[in-house]
Coordinates of C-alpha atoms in Angstrom, one line a residue:
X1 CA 105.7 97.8 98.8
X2 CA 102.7 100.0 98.9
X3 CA 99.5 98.1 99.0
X4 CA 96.8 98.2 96.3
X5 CA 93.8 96.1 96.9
X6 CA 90.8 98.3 95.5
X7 CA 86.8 97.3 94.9
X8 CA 86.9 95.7 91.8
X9 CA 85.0 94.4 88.8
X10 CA 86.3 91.4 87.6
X11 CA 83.6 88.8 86.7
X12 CA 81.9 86.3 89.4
X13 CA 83.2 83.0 89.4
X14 CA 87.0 84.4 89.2
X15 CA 88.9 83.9 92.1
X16 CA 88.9 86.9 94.7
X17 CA 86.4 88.9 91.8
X18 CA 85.1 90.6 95.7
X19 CA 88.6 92.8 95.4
X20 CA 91.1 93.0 93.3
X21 CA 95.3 93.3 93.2
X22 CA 96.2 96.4 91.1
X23 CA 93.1 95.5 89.0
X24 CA 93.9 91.7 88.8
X25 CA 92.4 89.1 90.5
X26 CA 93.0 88.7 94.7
X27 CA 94.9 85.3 94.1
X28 CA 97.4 87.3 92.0
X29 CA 98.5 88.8 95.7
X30 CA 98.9 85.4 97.1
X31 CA 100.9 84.3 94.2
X32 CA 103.2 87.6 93.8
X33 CA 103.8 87.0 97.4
X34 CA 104.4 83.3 97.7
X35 CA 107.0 84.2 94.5
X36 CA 109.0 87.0 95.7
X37 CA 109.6 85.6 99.3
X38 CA 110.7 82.2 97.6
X39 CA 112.6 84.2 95.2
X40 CA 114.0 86.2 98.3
X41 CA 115.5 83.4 100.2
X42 CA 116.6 81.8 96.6
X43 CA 118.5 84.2 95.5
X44 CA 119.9 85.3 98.9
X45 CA 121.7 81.6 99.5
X46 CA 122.7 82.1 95.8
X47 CA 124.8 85.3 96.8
X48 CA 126.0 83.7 99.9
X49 CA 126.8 80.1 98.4
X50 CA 130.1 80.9 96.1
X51 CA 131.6 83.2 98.6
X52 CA 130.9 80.2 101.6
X53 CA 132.6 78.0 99.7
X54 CA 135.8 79.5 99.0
X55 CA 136.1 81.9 102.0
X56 CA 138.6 80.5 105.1
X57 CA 135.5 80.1 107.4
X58 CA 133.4 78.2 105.2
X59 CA 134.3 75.2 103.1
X60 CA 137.8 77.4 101.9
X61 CA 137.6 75.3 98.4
X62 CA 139.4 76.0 95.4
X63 CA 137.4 78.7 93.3
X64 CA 136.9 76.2 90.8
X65 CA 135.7 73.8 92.6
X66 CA 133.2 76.2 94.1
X67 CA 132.3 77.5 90.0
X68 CA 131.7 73.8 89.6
X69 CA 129.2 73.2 92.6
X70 CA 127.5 76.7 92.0
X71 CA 127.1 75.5 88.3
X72 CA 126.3 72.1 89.1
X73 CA 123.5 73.3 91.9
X74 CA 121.8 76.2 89.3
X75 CA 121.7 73.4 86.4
X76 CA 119.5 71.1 88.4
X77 CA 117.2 73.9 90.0
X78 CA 116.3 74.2 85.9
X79 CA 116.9 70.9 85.0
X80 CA 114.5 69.5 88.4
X81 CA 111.7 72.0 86.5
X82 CA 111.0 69.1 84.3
X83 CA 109.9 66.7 86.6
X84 CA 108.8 69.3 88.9
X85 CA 105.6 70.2 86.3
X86 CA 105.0 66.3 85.6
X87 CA 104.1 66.4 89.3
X88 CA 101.8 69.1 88.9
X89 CA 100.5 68.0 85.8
X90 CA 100.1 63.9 86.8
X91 CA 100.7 63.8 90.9
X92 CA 99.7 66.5 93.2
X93 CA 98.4 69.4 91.0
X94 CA 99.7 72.3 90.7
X95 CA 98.5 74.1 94.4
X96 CA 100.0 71.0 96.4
X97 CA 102.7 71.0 94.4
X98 CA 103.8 74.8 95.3
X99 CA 102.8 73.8 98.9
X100 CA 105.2 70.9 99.3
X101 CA 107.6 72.5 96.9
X102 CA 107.8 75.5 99.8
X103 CA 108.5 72.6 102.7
X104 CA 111.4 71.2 101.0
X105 CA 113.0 75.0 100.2
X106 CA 112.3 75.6 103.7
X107 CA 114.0 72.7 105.1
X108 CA 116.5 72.9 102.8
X109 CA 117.5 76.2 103.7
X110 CA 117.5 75.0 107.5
X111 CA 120.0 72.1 106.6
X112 CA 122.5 74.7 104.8
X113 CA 122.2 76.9 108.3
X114 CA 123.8 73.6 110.4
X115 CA 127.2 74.7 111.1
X116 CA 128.4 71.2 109.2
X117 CA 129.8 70.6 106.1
X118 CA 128.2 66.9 105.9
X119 CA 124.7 68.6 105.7
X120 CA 125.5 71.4 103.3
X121 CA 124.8 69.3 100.5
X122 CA 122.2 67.7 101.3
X123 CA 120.6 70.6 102.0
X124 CA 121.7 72.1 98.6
X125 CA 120.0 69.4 96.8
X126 CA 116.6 69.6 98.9
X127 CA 116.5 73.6 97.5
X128 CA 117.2 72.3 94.1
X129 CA 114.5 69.9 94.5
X130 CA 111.7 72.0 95.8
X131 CA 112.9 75.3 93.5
X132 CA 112.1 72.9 90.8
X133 CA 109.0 71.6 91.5
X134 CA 107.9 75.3 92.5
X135 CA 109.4 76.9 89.4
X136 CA 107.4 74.7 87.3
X137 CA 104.0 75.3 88.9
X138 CA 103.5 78.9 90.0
X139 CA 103.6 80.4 86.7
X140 CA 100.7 77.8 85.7
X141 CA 98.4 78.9 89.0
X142 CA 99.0 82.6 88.0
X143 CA 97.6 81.9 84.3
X144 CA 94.6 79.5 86.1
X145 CA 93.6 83.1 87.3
X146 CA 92.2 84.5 83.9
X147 CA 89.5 83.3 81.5
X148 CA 91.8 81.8 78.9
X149 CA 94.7 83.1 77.2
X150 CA 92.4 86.3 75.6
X151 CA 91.7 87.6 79.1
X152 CA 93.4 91.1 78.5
X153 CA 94.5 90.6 82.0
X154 CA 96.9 88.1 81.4
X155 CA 99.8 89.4 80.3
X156 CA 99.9 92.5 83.0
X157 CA 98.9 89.6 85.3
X158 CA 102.5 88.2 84.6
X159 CA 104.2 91.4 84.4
X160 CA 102.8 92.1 87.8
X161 CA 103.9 88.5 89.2
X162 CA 107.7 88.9 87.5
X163 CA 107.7 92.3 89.5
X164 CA 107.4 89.7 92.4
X165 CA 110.3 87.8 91.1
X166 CA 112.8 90.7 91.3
X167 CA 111.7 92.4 94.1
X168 CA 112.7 89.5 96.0
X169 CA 115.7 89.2 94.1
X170 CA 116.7 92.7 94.3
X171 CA 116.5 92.9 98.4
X172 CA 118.0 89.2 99.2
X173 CA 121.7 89.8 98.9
X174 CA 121.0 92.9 100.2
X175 CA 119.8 91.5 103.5
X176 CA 121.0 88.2 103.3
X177 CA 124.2 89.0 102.2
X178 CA 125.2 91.3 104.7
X179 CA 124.1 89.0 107.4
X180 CA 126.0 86.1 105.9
X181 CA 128.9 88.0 105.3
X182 CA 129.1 90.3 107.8
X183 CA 128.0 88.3 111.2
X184 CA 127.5 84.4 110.4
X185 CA 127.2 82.7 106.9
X186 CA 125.1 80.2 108.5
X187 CA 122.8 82.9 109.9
X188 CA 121.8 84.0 106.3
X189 CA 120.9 80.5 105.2
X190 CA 118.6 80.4 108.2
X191 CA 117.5 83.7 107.0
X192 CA 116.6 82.5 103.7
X193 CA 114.8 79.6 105.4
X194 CA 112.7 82.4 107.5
X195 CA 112.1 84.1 103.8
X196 CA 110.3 80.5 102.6
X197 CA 109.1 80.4 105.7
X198 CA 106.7 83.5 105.6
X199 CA 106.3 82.8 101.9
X200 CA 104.2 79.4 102.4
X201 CA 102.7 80.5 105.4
X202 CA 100.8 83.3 103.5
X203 CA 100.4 81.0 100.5
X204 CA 98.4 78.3 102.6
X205 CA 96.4 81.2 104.1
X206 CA 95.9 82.8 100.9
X207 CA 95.4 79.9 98.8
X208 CA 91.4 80.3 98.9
X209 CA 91.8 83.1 96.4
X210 CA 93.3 80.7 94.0
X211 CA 91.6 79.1 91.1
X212 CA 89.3 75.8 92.1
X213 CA 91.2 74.4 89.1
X214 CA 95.2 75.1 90.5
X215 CA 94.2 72.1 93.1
X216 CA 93.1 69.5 90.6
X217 CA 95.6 67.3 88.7
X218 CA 94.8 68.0 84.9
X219 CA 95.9 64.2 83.6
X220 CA 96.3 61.9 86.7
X221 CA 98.5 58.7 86.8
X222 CA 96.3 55.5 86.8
X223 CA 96.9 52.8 89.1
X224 CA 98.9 51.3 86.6
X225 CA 101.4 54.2 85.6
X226 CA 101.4 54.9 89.9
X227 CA 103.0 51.5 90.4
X228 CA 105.3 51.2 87.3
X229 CA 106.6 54.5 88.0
X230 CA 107.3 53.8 91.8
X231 CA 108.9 50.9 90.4
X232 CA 111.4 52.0 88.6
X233 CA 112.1 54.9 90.9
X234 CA 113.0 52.6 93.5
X235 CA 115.0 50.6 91.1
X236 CA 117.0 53.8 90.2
X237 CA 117.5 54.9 93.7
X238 CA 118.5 51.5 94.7
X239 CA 121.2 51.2 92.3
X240 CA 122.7 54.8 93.1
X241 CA 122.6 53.6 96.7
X242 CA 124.5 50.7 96.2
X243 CA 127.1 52.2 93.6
X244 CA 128.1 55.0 96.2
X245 CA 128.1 52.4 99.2
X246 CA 130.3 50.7 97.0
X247 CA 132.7 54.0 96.2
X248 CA 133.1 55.0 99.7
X249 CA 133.5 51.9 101.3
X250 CA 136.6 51.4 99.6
X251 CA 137.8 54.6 100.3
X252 CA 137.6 56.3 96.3
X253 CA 134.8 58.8 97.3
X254 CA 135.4 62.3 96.0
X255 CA 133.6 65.6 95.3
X256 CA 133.6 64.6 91.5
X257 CA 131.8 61.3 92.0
X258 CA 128.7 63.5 92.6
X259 CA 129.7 66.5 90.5
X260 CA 130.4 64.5 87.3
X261 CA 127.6 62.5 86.6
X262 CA 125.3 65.3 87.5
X263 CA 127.1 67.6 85.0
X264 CA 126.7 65.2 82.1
X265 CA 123.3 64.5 83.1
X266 CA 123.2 68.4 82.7
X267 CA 124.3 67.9 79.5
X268 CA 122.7 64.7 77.8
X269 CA 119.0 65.3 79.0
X270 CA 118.6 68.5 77.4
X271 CA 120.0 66.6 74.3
X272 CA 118.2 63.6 74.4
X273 CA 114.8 65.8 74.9
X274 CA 115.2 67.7 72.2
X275 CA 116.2 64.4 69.9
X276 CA 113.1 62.6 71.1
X277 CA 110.9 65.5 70.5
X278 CA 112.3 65.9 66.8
X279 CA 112.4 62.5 66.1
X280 CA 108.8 62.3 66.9
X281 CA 106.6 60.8 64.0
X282 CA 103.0 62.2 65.1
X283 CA 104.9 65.8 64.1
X284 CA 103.4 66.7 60.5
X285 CA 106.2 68.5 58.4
X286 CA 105.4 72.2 59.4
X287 CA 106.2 70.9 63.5
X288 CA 109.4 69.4 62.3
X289 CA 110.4 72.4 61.0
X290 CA 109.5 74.6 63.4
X291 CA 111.7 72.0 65.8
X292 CA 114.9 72.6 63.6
X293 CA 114.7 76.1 63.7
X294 CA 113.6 75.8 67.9
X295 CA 117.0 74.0 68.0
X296 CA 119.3 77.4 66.5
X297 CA 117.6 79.3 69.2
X298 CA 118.0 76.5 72.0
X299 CA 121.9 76.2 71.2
X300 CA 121.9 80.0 71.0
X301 CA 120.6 80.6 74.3
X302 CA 122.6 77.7 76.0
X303 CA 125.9 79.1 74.8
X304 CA 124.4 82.9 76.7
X305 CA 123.5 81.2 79.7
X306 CA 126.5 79.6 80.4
X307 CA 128.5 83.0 80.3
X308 CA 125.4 84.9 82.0
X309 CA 124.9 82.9 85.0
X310 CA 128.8 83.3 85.7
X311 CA 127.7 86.6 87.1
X312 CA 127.0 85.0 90.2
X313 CA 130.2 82.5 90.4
X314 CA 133.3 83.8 88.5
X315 CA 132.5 87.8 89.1
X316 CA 131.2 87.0 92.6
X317 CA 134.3 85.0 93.0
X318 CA 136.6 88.0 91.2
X319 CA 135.0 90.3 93.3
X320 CA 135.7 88.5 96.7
X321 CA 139.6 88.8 96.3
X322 CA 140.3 91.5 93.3
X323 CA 137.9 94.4 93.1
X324 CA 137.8 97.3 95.3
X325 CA 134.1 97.1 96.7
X326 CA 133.6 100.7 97.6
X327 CA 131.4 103.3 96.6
X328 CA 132.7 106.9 97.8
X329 CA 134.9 105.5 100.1
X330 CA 131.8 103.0 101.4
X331 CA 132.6 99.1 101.3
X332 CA 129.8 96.6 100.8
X333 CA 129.8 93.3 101.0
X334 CA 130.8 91.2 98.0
X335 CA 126.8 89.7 97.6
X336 CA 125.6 93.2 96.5
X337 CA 127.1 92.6 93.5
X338 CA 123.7 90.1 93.0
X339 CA 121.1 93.2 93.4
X340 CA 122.5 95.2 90.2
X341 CA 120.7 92.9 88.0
X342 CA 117.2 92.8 89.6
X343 CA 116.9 96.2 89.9
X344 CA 118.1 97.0 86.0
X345 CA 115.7 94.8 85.3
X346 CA 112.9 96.5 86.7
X347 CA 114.3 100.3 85.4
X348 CA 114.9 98.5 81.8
X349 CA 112.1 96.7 81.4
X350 CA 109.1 99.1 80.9
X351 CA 112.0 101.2 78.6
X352 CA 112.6 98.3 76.2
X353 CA 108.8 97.4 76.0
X354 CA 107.9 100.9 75.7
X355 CA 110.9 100.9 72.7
X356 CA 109.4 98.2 70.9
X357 CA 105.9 99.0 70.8
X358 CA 107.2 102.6 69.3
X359 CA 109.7 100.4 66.7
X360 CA 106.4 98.4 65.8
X361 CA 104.0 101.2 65.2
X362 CA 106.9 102.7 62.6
X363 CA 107.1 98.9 61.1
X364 CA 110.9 98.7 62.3
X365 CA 110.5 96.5 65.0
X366 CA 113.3 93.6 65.0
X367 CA 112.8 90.2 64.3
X368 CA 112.8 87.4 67.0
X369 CA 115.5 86.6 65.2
X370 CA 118.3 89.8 65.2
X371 CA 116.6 90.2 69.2
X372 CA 118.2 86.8 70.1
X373 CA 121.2 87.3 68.1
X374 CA 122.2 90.8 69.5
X375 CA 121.5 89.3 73.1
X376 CA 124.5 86.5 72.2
X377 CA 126.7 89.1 71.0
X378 CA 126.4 91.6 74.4
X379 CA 127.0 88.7 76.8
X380 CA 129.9 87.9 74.7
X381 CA 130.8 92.3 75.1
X382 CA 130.6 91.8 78.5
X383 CA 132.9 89.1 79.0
X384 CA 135.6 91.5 76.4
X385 CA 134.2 94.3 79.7
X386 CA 135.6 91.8 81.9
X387 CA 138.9 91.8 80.6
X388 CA 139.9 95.0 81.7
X389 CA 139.4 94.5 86.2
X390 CA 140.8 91.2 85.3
X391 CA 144.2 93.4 83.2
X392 CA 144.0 95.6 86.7
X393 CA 144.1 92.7 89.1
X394 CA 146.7 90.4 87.1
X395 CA 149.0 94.3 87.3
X396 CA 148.5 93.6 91.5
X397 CA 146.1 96.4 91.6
X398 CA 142.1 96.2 92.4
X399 CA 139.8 96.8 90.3
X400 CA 137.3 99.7 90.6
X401 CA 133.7 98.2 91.5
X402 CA 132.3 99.9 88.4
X403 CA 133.7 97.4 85.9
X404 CA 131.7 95.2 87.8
X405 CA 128.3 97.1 87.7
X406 CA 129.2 97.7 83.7
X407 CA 129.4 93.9 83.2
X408 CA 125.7 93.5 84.9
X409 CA 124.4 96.4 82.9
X410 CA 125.7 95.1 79.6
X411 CA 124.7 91.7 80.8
X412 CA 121.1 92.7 81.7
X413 CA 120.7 94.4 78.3
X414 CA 121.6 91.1 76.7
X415 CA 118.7 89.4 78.9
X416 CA 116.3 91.5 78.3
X417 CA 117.0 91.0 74.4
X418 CA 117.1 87.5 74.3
X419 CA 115.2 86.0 77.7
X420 CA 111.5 87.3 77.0
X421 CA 111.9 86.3 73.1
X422 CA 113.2 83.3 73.9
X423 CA 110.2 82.4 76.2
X424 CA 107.9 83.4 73.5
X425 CA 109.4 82.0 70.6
X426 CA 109.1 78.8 72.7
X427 CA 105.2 78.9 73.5
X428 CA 105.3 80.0 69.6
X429 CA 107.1 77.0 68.2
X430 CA 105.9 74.6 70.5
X431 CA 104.2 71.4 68.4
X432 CA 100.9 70.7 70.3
X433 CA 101.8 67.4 71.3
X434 CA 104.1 69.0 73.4
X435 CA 102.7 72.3 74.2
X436 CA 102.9 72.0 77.9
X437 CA 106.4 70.6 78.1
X438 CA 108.0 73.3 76.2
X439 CA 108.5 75.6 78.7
X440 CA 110.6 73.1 80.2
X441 CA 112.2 72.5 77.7
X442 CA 113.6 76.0 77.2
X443 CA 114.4 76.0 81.2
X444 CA 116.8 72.7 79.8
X445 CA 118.8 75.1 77.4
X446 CA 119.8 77.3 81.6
X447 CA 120.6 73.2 82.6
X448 CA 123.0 72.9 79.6
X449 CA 124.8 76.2 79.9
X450 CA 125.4 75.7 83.1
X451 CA 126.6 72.4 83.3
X452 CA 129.0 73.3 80.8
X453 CA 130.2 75.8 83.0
X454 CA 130.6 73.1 85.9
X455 CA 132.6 70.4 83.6
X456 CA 134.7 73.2 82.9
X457 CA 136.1 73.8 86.4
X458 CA 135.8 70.3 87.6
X459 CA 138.5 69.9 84.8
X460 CA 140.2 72.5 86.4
X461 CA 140.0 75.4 84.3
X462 CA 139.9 78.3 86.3
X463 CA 137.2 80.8 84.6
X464 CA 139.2 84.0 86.0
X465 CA 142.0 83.9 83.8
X466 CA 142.1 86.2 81.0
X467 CA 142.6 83.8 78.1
X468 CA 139.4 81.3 79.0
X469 CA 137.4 84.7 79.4
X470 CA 137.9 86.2 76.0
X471 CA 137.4 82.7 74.2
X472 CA 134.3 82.8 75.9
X473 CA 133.3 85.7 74.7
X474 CA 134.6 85.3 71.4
X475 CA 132.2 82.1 71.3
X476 CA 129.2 84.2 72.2
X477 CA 130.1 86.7 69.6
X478 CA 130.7 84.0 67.0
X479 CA 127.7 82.8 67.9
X480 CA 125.3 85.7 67.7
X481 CA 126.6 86.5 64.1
X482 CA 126.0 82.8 63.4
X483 CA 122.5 83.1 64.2
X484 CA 122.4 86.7 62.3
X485 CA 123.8 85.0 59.4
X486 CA 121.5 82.5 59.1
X487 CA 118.3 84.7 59.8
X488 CA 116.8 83.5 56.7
X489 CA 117.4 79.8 56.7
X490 CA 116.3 79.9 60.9
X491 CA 113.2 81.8 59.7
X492 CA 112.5 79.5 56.7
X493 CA 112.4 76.4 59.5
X494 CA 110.1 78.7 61.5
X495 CA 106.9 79.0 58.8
X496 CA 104.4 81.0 60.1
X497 CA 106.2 82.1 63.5
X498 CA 107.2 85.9 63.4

């Protein structure tokens, strides 16, 4: 990555207003950098993880017991993003946060790269802890950099900062998958700890370019909240101590004792959220409305997840045993497979924007509403995509690796539909009472999806067969014409959002 740190002119009193980061402020480096190398390590244990778990020198589990823990670990990552900006907002700030956030990755990372499989999942949950509480934060530091939400910075200040995300997406399986697959599996995790590892170091040295405000805490606890909420944590953890004392003493400890009730907690948050939020009296009647349409486009998007984030269980899974991973005669590993994405992104994403902003000058630019519906009906396609390596493998024969890179393209045309609209249809609709939560709220609808996925395989449905794919699909498809169908009544609910 080529640098581009130039004399600038952005206005005393902004953070690093002596230089600038392609014409944004200095701490935008720090954060684009703290965010890619967390992303890097991230996504490169996320390539490795399903293929450790079902491979002979791994855990060698049943593939749908590995869908299940994949699913179970990527719905807490998103669902721990709701706590993780309550300490950001109440605890720590937003710049501890990130700092402590990194620790945890790091040593998270380190505990996956112990050659023993009593640590791996502890070490699983300490990256699902501190993804969370970084996921939650960084975005929030990178908008502290600009003078308000008119600053026509801003939104190339978050297009720059995404760039971040897939960069280090796009080159993690890529490196850490061939290490992991190729030498020692437990050498990639400790490469991904290495990856978090330069990513806080040049966070803590860089954090001087961030705003003074990232390191305050905008609505801290009082002494009163502070020991009520200690309280009952301890309370909680206490009782879940005791319970699983009590399971594995007498012997009836299993993999579902953990699995299950984080799965329904997957579930029944996001559900309970959203009923608390509606039910909400201090919402006048426009809010509550906006809140009933809010809910179309969070089931919409739970219902996308859940098939999109297969890409990296049930393909990488297919992939590993059934497809012929070759290019002109080339193998690569199997964790390639999780670079297609992040770099369509980035060829795609300038393309659709440039689209829309030509589709708007001519007045024909879709609605939120056909965007998000035509994103539901090609992640549904792709699954139907699926069904044909899936018809070559059940004949005995592999499947070509470019039915694999077709499903990710079709896939990453659905996302690029649905994702950013979804985001700003969110900030959009958000009531002001809970304009800051709202974001993680919509991260909920990824928790909900995917946990769907994991009580799936934990009751033993294996996702690779033929007949659970296309009802998948069908179910996407269904439900993107559901939402088409109902355009008018969604956009009645939404008032004055366009």
């Amino acid at each position: 990555m080529a640098s581009s740190l130039t004399k600038g002119s952005t206005e005393p009193g902004t953070p690093g207003f002596e230089h600038t980061f392609f014409g944004h402020p200095r701490g935008l480096a720090t954060l684009f950098m703290t965010e890619m190398w967390e992303r890097f390590s991230y996504y490169g244990m996320r390539a490795l993880l399903p293929l450790y778990l079902v491979a002979p020198g791994g855990l060698h589990l049943s593939a749908t017991t590995a869908t299940a823990i994949y699913s179970v670990y990527v719905s807490m990552v998103y669902l721990l993003a709701l706590p993780g900006g309550w300490f950001g907002d109440r605890v720590w700030g937003p710049r501890k946060t990130v700092a402590v956030a990194g620790g945890v990755i790091m040593l998270g990372h380190l505990t996956l790269a112990l050659p023993s499989s009593g640590t791996f999942y502890a070490g699983l949950g300490l990256v699902a802890i501190g993804s969370g509480l970084l996921k939650a934060n960084i975005s929030t530091m990178v908008g502290h950099l600009y003078d308000g939400p008119d600053d026509p910075r801003r939104d190339g200040g978050f297009t720059v900062f995404y760039m971040g995300i897939n960069l280090g997406a796009f080159a993690a399986p890529l490196i850490i998958g061939t290490i992991g697959e190729n030498v020692n599996w437990h050498l990639g995790f400790a490469l991904a700890a290495l990856g978090m590892a330069i990513g806080l170091g040049q966070f803590l040295i860089g954090s001087r370019n961030l705003a003074e405000r990232s390191a305050v805490v905008p609505t801290p606890l009082s002494a009163a909240e502070k020991s009520s909420t200690l309280r009952k944590a301890a309370i909680w953890a206490g009782i879940a101590v005791v319970f699983y004392a009590l399971v594995g003493s007498t012997g009836h400890y299993t993999l579902n004792w953990i699995l299950v009730p984080l799965t329904l907690l997957g579930v029944i948050i996001p559900i309970m959220v959203l009923a608390r939020i509606k039910r909400d009296k201090d919402l006048d009647r426009a809010e509550q409305s906006k809140m009933s349409g809010y809910i179309w486009f969070f089931v919409a998007a739970a219902v996308f997840w859940m098939i999109y984030d297969q890409g990296g269980s049930t393909l990488s899974i297919f992939a590993d045993g059934s497809a012929e991973n070759t290019v002109f005669g080339w193998d690569f590993p199997v964790s390639w497979y999780q670079s297609v994405n992040p770099v369509l992104i980035m060829a795609l994403a300038p393309i659709f924007a440039w689209f829309w902003l030509a589709l708007n000058k001519r007045g024909k630019e879709p609605s939120t509403i056909v965007k998000f519906a035509s994103g539901l009906v090609l992640v549904g396609a792709s699954f139907f995509v699926f069904l044909a390596p899936l018809s070559i493998a059940d004949g005995g024969a592999k499947a070509a690796a470019m039915w694999l890179v077709a499903i990710y393209f079709v896939q990453t045309v659905g996302e690029l539909l649905l994702s950013p609209v979804g985001l700003s249809v969110t900030t959009k609709m958000a009531p002001a009472k809970y304009a800051s939560q709202m974001m993680g709220v919509w991260f909920l609808a990824v928790t909900a999806g995917d946990a769907t996925t994991g009580l799936l395989s934990i009751a033993g449905v294996d996702l690779n067969k033929m007949g659970i794919v296309a009802l998948e699909a069908t179910l996407a498809v269904i439900a993107g014409f559901a939402v088409w169908m109902y355009r008018n009544k969604v956009k009645a609910l939404m008032g004055d959002v366009r």
